[in-house]
PDB file of C-alpha atoms in Angstrom:
ATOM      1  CA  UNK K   1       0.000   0.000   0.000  1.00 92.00           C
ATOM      2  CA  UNK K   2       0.992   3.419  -1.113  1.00 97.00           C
ATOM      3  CA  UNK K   3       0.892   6.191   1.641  1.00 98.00           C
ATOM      4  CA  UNK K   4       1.640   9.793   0.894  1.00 98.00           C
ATOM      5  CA  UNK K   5       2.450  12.583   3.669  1.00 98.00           C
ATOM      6  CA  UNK K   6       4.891  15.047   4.518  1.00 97.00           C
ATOM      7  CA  UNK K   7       8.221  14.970   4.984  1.00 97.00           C
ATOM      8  CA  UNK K   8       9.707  14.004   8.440  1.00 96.00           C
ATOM      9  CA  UNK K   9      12.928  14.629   9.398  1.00 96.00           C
ATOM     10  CA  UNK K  10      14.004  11.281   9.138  1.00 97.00           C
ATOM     11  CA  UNK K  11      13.345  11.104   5.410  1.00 98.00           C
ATOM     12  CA  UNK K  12      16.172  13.372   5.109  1.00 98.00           C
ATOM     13  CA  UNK K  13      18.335  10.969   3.472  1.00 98.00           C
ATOM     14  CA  UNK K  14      16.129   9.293   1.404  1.00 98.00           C
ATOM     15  CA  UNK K  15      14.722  12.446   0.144  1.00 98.00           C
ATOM     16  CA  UNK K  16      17.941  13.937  -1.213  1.00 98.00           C
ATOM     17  CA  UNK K  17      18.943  10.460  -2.633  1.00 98.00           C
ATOM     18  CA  UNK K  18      15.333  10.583  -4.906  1.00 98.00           C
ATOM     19  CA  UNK K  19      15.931  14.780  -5.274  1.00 98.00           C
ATOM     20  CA  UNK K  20      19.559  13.791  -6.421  1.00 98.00           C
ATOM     21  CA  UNK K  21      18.150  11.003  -9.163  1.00 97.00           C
ATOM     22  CA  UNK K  22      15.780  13.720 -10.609  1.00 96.00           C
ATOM     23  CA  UNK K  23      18.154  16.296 -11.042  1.00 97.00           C
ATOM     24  CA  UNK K  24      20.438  14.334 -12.595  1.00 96.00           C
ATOM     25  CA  UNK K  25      17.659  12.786 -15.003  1.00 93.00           C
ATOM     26  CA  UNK K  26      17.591  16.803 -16.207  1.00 92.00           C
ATOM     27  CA  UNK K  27      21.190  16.180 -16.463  1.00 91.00           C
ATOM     28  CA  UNK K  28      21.556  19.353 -14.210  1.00 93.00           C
ATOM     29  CA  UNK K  29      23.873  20.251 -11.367  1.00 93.00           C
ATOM     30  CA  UNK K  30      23.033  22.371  -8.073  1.00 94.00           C
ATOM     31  CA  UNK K  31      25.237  22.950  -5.531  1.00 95.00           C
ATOM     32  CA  UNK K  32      25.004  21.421  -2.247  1.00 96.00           C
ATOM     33  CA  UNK K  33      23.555  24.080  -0.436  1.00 96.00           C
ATOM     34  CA  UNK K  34      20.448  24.168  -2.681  1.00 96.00           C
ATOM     35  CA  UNK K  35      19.069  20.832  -1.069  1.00 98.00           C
ATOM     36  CA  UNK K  36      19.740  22.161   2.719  1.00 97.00           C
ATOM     37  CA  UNK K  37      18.182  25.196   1.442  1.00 98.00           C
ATOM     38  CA  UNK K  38      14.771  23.368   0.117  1.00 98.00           C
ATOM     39  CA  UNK K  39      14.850  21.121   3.110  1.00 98.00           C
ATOM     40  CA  UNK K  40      14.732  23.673   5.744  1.00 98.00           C
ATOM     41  CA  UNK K  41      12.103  25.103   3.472  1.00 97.00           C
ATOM     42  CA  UNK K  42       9.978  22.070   2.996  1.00 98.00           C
ATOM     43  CA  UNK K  43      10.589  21.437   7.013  1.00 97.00           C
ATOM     44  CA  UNK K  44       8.701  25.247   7.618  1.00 97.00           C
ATOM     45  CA  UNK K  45       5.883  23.893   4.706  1.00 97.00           C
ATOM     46  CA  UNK K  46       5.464  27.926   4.566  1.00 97.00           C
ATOM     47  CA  UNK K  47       6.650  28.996   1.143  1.00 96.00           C
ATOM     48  CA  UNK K  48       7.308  25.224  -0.088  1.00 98.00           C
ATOM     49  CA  UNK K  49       5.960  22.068  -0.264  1.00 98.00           C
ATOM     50  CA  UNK K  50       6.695  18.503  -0.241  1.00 98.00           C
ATOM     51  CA  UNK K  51       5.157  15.013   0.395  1.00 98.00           C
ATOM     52  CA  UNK K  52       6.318  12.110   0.367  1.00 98.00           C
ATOM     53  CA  UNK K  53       5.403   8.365  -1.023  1.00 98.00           C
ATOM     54  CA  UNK K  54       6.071   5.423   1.114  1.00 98.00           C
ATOM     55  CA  UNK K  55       5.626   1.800   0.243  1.00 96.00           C
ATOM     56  CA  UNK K  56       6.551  -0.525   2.379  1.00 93.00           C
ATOM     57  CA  UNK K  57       7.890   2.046   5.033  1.00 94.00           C
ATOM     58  CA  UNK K  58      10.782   2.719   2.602  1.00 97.00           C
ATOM     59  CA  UNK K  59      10.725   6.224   0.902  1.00 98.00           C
ATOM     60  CA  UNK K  60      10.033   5.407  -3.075  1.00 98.00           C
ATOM     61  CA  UNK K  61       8.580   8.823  -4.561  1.00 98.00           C
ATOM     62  CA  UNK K  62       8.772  12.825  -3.634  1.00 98.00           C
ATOM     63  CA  UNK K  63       7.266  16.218  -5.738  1.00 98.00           C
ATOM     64  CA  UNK K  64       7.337  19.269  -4.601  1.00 98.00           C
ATOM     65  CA  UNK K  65       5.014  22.383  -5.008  1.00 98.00           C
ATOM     66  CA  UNK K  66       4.151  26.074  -4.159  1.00 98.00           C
ATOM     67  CA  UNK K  67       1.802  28.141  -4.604  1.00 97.00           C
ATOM     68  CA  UNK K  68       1.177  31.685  -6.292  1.00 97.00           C
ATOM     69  CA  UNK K  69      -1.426  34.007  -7.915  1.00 95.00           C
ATOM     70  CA  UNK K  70      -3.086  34.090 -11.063  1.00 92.00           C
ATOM     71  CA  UNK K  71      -3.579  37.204 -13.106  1.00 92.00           C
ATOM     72  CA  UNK K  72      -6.734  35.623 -14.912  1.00 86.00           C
ATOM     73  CA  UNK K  73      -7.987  35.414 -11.035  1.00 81.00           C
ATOM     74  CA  UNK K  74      -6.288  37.762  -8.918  1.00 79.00           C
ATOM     75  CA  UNK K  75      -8.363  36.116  -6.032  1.00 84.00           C
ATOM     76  CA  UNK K  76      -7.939  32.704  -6.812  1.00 91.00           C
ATOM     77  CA  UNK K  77      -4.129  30.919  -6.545  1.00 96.00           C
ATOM     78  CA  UNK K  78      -2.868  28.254  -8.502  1.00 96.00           C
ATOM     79  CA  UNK K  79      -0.891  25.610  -7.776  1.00 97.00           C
ATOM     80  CA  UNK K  80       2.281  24.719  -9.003  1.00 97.00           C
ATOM     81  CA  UNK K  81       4.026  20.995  -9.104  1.00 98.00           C
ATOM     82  CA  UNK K  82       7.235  21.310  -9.367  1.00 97.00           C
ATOM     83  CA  UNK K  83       9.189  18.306  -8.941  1.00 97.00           C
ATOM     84  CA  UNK K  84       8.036  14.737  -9.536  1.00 98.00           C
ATOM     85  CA  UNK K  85       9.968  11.799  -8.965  1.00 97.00           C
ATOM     86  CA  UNK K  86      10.079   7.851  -8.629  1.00 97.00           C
ATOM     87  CA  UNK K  87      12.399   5.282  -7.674  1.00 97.00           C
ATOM     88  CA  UNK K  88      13.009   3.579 -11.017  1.00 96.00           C
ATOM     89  CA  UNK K  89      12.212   0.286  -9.334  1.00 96.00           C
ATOM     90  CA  UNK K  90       8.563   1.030  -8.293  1.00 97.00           C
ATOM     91  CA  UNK K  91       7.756   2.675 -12.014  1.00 94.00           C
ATOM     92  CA  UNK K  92       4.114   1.812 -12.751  1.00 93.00           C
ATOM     93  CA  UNK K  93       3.093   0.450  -9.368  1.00 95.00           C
ATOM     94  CA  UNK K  94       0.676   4.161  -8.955  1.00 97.00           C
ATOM     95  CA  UNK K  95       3.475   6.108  -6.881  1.00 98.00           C
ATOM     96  CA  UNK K  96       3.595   9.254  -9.120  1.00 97.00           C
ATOM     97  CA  UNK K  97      -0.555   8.578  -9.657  1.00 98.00           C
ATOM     98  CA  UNK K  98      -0.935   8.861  -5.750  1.00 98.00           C
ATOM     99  CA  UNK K  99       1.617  12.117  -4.998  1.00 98.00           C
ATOM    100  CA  UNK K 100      -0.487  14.533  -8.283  1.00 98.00           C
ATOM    101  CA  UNK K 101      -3.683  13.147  -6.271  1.00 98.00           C
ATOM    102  CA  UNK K 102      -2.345  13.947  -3.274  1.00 98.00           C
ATOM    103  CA  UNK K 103      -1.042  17.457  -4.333  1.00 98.00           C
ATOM    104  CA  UNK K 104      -4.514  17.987  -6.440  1.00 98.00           C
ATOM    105  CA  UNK K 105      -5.801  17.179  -2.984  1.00 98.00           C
ATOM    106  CA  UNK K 106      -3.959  19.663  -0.901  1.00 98.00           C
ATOM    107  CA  UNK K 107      -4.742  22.147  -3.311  1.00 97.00           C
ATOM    108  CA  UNK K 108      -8.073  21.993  -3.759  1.00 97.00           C
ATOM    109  CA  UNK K 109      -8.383  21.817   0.228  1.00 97.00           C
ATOM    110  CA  UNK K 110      -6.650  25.717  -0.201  1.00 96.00           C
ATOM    111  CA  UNK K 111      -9.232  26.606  -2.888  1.00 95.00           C
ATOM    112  CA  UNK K 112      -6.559  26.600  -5.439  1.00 96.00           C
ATOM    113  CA  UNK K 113      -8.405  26.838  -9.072  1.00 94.00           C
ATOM    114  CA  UNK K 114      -6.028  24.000 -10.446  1.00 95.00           C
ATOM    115  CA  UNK K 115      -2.285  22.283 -10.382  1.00 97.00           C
ATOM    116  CA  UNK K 116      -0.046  22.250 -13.147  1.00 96.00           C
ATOM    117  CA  UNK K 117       3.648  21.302 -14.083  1.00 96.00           C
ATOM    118  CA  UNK K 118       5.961  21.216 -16.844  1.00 94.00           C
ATOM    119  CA  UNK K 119       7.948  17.945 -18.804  1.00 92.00           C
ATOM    120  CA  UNK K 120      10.354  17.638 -20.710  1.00 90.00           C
ATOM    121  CA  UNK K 121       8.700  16.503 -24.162  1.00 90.00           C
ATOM    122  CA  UNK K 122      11.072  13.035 -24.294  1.00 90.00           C
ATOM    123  CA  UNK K 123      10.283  11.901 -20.747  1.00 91.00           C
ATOM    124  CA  UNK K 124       7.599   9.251 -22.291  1.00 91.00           C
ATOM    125  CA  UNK K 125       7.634   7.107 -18.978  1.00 91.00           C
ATOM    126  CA  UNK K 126       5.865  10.363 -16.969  1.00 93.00           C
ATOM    127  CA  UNK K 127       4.392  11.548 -19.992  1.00 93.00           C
ATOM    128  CA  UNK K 128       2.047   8.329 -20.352  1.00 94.00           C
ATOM    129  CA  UNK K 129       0.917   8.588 -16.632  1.00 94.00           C
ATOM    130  CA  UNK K 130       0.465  12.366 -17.355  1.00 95.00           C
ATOM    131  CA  UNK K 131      -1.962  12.283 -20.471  1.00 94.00           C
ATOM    132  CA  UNK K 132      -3.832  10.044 -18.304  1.00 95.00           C
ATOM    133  CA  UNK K 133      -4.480  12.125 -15.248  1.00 96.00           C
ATOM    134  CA  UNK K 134      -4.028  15.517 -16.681  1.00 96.00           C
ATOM    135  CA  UNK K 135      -4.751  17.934 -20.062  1.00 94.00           C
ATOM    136  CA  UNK K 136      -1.968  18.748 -22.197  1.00 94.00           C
ATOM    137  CA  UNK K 137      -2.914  22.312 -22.740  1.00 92.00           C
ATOM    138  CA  UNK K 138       0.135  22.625 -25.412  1.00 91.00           C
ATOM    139  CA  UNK K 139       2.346  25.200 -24.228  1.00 89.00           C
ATOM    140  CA  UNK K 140       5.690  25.685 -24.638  1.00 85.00           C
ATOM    141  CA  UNK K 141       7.816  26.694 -21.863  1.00 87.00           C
ATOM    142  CA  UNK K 142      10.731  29.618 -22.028  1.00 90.00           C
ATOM    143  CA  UNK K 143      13.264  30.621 -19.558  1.00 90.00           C
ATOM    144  CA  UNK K 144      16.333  32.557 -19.016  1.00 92.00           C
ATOM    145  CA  UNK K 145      18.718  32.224 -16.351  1.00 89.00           C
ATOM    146  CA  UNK K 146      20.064  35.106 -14.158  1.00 94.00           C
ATOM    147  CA  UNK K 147      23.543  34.557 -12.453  1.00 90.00           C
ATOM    148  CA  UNK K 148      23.668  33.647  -9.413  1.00 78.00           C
TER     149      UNK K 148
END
């Protein structure tokens, strides 16, 4: 059985393992202090937001999510899904199914008009789940990066 929740502290280790797997799968790198800086900000569940999925006990899937407003409803916020990620071995046993419901969930319990996230257009594995649970409303994402 799946079960999704916060973080505890104890998933500390676990949790950057999985965060460490996704950012390499973008074939990115971030310095160490990024993931103390997330995890003292997903400990104080203030600005952002993670759960995690459990089977077994043993920490298998994490996302991570925020919220902001929406100029098409200045009164309404939207929620963002930022991160999504499985343990390769548990791939298509409903881990990444349960943490968007979960999210979708959370949000909705805020009054959030809806939860969205990007892809990368070759990650077929998520992709398949995705068109399943959610609309591809075709967009094209852009970004430029300011130094740090």
């Amino acid at each position: 059985m799946i079960n999704i929740g916060k973080l505890l502290p104890s998933d500390r280790n676990a949790w950057e393992g999985l965060f460490r797997a996704y950012i390499d799968f973008y074939e990115r790198t971030e310095p160490d202090e990024m993931y103390d800086r997330v995890w003292e900000e997903f400990q104080a569940d203030i600005r952002l937001h993670a759960f995690g999925a459990r089977l077994d006990g043993r920490l298998v899937g994490i996302t991570h999510f925020l919220t902001h407003g929406n100029t098409s409803a200045p009164d309404i916020d939207v929620c963002y899904l930022q991160d999504l990620f499985t343990a390769p071995d548990v791939r298509g046993e409903g881990v990444g199914r349960a943490l968007i419901e979960a999210v979708t969930g959370w949000a909705r319990e805020r009054g959030c008009s809806r939860v969205y996230w990007n892809t990368h257009e070759s990650n077929s594995t998520a992709r398949r789940l995705y068109d399943k649970v959610a609309e591809n409303r075709g967009f094209i994402r852009y970004q430029i990066e300011l130094p740090r």
